[in-house]
Coordinates of C-alpha atoms and ligand atoms in Angstrom, one line a residue:
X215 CA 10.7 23.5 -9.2
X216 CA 7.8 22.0 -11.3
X217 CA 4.4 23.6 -10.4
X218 CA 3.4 19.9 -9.8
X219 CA 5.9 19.0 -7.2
X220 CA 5.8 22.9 -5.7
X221 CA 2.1 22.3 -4.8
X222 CA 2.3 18.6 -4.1
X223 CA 4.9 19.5 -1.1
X224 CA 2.9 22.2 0.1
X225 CA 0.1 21.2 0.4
X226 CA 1.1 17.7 1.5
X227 CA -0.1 18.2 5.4
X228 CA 0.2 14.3 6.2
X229 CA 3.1 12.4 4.9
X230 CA 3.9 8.5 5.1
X231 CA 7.5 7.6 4.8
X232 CA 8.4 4.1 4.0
X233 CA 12.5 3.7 4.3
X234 CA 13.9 0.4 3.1
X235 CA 15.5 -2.2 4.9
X236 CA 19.0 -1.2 2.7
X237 CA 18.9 2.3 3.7
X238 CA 18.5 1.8 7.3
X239 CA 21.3 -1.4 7.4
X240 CA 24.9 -2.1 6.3
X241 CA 26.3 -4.7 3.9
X242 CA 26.2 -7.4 6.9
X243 CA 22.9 -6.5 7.9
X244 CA 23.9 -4.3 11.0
X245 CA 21.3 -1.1 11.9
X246 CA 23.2 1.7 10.3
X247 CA 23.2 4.8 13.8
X248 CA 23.7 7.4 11.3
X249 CA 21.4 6.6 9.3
X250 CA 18.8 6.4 12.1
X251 CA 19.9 9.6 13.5
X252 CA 19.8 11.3 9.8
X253 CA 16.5 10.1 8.9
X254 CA 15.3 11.7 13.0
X255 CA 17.2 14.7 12.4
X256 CA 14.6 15.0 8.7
X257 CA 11.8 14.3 10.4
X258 CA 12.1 16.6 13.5
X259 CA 12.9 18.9 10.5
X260 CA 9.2 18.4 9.0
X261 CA 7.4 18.0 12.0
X262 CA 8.5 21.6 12.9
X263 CA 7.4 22.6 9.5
X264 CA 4.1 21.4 10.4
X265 CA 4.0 18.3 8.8
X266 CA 2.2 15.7 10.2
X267 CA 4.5 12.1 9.7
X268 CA 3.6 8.3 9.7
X269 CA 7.0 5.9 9.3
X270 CA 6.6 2.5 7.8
X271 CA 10.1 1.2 8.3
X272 CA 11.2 -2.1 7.1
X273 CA 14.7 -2.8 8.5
X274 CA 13.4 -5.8 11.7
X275 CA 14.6 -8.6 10.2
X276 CA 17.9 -6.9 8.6
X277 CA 18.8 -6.0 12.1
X278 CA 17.9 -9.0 13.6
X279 CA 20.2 -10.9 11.6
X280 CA 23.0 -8.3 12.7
X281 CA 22.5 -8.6 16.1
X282 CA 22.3 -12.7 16.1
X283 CA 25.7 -12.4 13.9
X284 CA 24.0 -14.2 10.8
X285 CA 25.7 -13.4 7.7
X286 CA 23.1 -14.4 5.4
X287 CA 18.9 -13.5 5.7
X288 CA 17.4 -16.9 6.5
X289 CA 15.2 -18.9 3.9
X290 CA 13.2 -20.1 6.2
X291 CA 10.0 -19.1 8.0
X292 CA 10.8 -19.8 11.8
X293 CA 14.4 -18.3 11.7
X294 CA 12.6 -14.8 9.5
X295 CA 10.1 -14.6 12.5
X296 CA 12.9 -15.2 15.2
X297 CA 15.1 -12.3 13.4
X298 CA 12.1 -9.9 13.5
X299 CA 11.9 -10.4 17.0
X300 CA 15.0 -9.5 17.7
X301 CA 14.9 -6.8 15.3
X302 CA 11.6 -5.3 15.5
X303 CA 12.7 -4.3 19.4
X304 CA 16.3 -3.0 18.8
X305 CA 15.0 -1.0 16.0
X306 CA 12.2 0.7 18.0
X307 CA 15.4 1.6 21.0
X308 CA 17.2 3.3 17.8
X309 CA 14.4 5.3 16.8
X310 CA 13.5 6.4 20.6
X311 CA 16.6 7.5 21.4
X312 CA 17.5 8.7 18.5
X313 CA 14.4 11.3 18.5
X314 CA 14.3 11.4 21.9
X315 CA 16.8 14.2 20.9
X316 CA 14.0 16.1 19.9
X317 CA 11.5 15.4 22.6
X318 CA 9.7 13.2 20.1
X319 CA 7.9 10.0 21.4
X320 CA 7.9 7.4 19.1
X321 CA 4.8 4.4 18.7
X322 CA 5.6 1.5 17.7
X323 CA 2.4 -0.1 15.4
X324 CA 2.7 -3.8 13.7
X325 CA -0.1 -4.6 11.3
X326 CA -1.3 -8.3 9.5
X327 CA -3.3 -7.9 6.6
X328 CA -5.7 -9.4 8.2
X329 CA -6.0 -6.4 10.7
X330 CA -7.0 -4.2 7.6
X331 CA -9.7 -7.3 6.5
X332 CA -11.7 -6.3 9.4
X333 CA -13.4 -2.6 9.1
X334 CA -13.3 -2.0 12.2
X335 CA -9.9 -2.9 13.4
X336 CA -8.4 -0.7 9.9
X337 CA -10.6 2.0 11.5
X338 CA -9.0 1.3 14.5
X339 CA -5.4 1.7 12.7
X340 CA -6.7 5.0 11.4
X341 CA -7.6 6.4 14.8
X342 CA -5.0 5.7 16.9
X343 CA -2.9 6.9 14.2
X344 CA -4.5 10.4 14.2
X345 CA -5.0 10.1 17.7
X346 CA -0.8 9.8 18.1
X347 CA 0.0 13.4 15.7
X348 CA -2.4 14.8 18.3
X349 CA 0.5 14.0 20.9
X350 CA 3.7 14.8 18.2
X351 CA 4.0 11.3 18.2
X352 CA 6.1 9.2 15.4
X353 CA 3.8 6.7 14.9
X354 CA 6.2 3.8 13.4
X355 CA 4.7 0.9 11.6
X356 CA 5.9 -2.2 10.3
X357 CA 4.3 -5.9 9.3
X358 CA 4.2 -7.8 12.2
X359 CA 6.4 -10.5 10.9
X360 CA 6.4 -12.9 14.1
X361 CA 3.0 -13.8 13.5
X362 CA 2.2 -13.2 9.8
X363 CA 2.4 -16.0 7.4
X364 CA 1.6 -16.3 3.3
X365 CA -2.0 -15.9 3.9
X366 CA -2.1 -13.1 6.4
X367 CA 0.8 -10.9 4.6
X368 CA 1.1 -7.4 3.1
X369 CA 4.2 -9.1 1.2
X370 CA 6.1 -6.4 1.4
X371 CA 6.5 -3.2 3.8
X372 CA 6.2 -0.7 0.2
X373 CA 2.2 -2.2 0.0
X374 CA 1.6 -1.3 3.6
X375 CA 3.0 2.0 3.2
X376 CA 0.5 2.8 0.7
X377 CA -2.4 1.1 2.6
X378 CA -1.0 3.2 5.1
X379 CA -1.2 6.3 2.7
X380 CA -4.6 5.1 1.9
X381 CA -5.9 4.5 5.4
X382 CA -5.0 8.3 6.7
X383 CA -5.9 10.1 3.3
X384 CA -2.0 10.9 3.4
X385 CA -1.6 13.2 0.3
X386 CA 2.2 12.6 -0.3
X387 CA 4.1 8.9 0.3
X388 CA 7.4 9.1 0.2
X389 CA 9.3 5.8 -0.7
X390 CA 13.1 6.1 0.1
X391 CA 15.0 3.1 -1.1
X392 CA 18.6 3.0 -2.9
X393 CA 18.0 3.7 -6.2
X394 CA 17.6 7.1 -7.0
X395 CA 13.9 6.8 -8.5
X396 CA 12.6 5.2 -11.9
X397 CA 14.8 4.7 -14.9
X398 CA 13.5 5.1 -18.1
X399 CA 15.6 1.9 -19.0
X400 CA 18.0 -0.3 -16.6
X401 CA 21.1 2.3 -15.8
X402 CA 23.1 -1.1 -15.4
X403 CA 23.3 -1.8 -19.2
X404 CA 21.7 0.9 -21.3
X405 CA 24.0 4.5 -21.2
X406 CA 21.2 7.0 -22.5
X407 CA 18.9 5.4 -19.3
X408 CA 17.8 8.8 -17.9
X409 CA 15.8 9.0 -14.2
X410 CA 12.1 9.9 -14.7
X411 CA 11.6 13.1 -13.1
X412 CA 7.6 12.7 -13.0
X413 CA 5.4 10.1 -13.7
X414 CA 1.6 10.9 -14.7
X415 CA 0.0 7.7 -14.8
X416 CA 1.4 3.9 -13.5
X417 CA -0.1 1.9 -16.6
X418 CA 1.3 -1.2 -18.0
X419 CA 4.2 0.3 -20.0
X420 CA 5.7 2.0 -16.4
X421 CA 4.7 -1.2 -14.7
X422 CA 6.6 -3.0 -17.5
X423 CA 10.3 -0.5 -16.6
X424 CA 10.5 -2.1 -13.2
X425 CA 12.2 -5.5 -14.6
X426 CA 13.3 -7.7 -11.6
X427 CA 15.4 -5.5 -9.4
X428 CA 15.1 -6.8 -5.9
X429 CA 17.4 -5.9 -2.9
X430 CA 19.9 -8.1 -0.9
X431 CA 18.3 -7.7 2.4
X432 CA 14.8 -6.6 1.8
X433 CA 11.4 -8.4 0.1
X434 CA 10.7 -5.5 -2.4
X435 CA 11.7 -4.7 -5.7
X436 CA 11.3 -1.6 -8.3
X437 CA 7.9 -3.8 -8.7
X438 CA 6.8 -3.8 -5.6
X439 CA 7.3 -0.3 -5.3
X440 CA 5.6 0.7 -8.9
X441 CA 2.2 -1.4 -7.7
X442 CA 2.5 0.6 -4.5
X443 CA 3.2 3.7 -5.9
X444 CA 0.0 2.5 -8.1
X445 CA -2.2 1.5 -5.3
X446 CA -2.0 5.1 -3.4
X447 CA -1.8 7.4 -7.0
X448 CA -5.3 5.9 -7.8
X449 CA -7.0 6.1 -4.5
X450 CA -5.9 9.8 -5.1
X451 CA -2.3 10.5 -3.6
X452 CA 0.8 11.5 -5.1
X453 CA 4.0 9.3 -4.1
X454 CA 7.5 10.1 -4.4
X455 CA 10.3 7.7 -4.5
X456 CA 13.6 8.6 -3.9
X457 CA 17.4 7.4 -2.9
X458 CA 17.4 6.9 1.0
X459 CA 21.3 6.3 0.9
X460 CA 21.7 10.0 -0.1
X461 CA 22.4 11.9 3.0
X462 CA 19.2 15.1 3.2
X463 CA 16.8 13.4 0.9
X464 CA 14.2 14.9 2.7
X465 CA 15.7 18.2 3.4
X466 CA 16.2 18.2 -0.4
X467 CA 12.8 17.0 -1.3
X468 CA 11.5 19.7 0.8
X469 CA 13.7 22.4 -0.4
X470 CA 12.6 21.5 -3.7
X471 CA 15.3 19.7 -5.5
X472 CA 14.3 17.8 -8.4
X473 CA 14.9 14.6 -6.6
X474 CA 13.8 11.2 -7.5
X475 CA 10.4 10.2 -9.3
X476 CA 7.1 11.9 -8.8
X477 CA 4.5 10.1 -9.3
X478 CA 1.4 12.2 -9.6
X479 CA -2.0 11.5 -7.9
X480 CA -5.3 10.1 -9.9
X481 CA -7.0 12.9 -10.6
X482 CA -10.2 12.0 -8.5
X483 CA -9.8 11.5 -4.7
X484 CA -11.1 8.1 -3.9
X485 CA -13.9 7.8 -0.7
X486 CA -12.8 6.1 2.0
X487 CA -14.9 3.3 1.7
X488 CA -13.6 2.3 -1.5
X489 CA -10.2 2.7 -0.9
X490 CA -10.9 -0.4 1.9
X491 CA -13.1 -1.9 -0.3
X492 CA -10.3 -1.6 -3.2
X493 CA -7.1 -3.1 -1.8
X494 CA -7.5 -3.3 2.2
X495 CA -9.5 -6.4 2.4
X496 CA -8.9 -9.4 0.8
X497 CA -11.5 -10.7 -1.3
X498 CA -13.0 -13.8 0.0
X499 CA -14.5 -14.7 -3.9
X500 CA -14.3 -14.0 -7.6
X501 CA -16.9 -13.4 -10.2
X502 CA -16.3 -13.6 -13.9
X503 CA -18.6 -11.0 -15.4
X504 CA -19.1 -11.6 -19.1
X505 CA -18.5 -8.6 -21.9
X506 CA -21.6 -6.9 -21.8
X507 CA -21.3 -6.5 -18.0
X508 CA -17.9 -5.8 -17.9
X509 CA -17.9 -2.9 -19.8
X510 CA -21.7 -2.1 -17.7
X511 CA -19.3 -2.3 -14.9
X512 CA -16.3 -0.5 -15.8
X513 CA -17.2 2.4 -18.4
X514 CA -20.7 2.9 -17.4
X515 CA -20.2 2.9 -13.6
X516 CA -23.2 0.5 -13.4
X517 CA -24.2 -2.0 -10.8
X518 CA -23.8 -5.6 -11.3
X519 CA -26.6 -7.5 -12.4
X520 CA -26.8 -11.8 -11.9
X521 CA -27.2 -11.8 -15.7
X522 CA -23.6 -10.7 -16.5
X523 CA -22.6 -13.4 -14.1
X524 CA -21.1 -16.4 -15.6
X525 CA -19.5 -18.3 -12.9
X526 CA -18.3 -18.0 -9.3
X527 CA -16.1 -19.2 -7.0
X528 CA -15.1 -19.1 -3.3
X529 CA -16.9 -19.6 -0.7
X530 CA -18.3 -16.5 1.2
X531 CA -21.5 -15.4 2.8
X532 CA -23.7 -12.2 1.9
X533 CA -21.4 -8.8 2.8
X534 CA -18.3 -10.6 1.2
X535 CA -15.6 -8.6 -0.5
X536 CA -15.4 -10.4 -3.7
X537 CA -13.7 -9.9 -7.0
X538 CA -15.0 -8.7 -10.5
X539 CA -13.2 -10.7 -12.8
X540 CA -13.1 -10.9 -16.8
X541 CA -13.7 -14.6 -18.6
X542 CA -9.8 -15.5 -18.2
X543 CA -10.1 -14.5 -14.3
X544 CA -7.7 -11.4 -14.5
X545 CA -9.1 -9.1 -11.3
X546 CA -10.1 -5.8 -12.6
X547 CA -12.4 -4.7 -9.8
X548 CA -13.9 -5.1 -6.3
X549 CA -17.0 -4.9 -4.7
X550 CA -19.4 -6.4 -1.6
X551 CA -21.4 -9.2 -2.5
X552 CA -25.6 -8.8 -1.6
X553 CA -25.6 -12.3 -2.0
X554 CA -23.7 -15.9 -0.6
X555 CA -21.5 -17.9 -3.1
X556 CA -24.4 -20.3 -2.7
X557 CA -27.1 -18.1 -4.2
X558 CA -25.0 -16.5 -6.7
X559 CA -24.1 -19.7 -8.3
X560 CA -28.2 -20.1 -8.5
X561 CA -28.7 -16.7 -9.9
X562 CA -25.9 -16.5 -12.4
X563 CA -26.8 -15.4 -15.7
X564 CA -30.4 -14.9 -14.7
X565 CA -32.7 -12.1 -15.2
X566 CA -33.5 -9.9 -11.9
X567 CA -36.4 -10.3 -11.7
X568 CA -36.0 -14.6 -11.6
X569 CA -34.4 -14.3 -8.5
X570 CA -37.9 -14.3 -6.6
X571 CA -38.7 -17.8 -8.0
X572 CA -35.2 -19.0 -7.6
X573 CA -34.3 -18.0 -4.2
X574 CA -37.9 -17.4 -2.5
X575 CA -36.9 -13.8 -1.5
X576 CA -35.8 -10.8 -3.4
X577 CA -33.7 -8.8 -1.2
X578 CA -31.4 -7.1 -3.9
X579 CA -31.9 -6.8 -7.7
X580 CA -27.9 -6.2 -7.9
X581 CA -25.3 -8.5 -7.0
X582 CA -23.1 -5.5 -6.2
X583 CA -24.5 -2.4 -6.1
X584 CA -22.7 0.7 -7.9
X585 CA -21.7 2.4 -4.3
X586 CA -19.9 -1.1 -2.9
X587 CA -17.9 -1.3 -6.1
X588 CA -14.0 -0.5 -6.9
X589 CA -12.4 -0.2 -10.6
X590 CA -9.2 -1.6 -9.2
X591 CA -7.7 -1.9 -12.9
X592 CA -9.0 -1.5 -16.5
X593 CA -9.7 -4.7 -17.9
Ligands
LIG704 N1 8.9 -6.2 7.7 C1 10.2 -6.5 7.2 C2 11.3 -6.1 8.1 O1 11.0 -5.2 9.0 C3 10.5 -5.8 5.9 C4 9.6 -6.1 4.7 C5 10.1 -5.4 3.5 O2 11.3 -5.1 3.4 O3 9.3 -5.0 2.6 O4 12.4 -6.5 8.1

């Protein structure tokens, strides 16, 4: 085994695992027993190894639509949120009595992303989560698709998982899906495509391999799962992705198998506060920072001054998540706003010391200071 993988594993106390809605269903969407019971069997495995586990399974609507008898996933909104109902309940009973075997109490836990807007509430996540290994609970989390429309959705269950990852400083994610793990071109057309054994960094060129893979039954693709992979690899944690389908994934994993794609962790681990700050709000706002404060910003870990400010938009109040933007409005950071939308747009592209005369008061010389700001991508 690779050194990186060898210490990755063990020292990889916490571990999320995210299993797709294909690995847990058949073609007609049915829940899949065996593989319920193989993926228990894996985890009572690692929990008596020591390891602490959080499961973010996808799989509600999938066996939703089995048990109504549809034959094809609904397009639309009402008939999604009816399946997850319907789903979400008989795929809790397959987990409980599945690791009921093992006198392992399962915990059912459905997030919005609006849940992880709020601080508190994502705190609240984080310590009932904790609070649940205490007990040698499963805690078991999906998106709580009855209620979550566009505006208030992860998009996709591979994004939670790494919020998830993020949330409880989870050193190791583990994405099981049904492809074996990254290709270094599409296996489909291209013979000499080999599977990427480890990954070092998720830049553009990785980001650019995915293509437009996207399964029958669930909402993510080899995409989704790359930006996910991303999102938890910067804020500091390693991910693994790997073929679900494969009966022992885990046990292989575990035993040190060169299986699937290892995607190694950024080499600094991110605070907490800027992981939420980063990617578990939503920004309310934008700024678009000219050059000079960009590169203030993002090489020289400075603070942002209203004279790199050239515009803003959104509507928010002081204490806003907001995001840094370059001239053409691409995101490449995030950070919490001293000021409204309202006084920004006065103080943009001002001196500091103006904002006196401007505003009356001079609570802040930054608009975001260097602590409550997040590199999210390098511009
Ligand atoms: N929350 C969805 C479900 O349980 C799955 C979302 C996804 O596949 O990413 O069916």
């Amino acid at each position: 085994m690779d050194t990186d993988r060898k210490e990755i594993l063990a020292n990889a106390e916490t571990i999320v695992i995210k299993v797709g809605t294909n690995v847990l269903t058949r073609a007609d969407g049915t829940l899949e027993p065996n593989q319920v019971n193989s993926l228990a069997d894996q985890i009572f495995r690692l929990k008596q190894a020591g390891k602490k586990v959080a499961l973010v399974s996808s799989g509600a609507i999938g066996a939703g639509m089995g048990r109504l008898g549809l034959k094809q996933r609904p397009s639309d909104l009402r008939h999604l949120q009816a399946c997850a109902a319907v789903g979400q309940s008989f795929l809790m009973r397959a987990y409980e009595d599945s690791l009921a075997r093992y006198g392992i109490p399962t915990a059912q836990i459905l997030l919005t992303a609006g849940d992880f807007d709020n601080r508190t509430r994502y705190l609240n996540v984080r310590n009932t989560i904790l609070t649940l290994f205490e007990s040698n609970c499963l805690p078991i989390i999906n998106e709580n698709d009855t209620i979550s429309v566009a505006e208030i959705r992860f998009g996709d269950n591979d994004t939670l998982a790494a919020l998830v990852t993020n949330l409880i400083q989870a050193p190791l994610l583990i994405l099981l899906t049904v492809v074996d793990g990254l290709y270094s071109a599409d296996p489909n057309t291209d013979p000499n495509a080999f599977l990427v054994n480890t990954v070092k960094q998720i830049d553009r060129e990785v980001l650019e391999k995915a293509g437009v893979t996207k399964s029958s039954l669930g909402s993510g693709g080899m995409k989704s799962k790359l930006k996910a992979a991303r999102l938890a690899t910067m804020a500091g944690e390693s991910v693994i992705m790997a073929n679900g389908a494969i009966p022992g994934v885990l046990d292989a994993i575990f035993s040190g198998e060169p299986v699937g794609t290892l995607f190694l962790a950024a080499k600094q681990n991110m605070a907490a506060w800027k992981r939420w700050l980063g990617w578990a709000a939503r920004p309310l706002g934008k700024v678009l920072l000219d050059a000079g404060a960009l590169s203030a910003v993002c090489s020289k870990g400075k603070s942002l001054l209203p004279i790199g400010v050239r515009e803003v938009t959104g509507s928010f109040q002081k204490g806003a998540v907001i995001s840094l933007c370059n001239l053409e409005g691409e995101e490449f950071g995030r950070g919490l706003s001293n000021y409204s939308a309202a006084d920004i747009a006065k103080i943009a592209g001002k001196k500091s010391e103006s904002i006196i005369e401007l505003l009356g008061i001079l609570p802040y010389e930054e608009i975001i200071h260097r602590d409550n700001l997040v590199i999210i991508e390098q511009p």
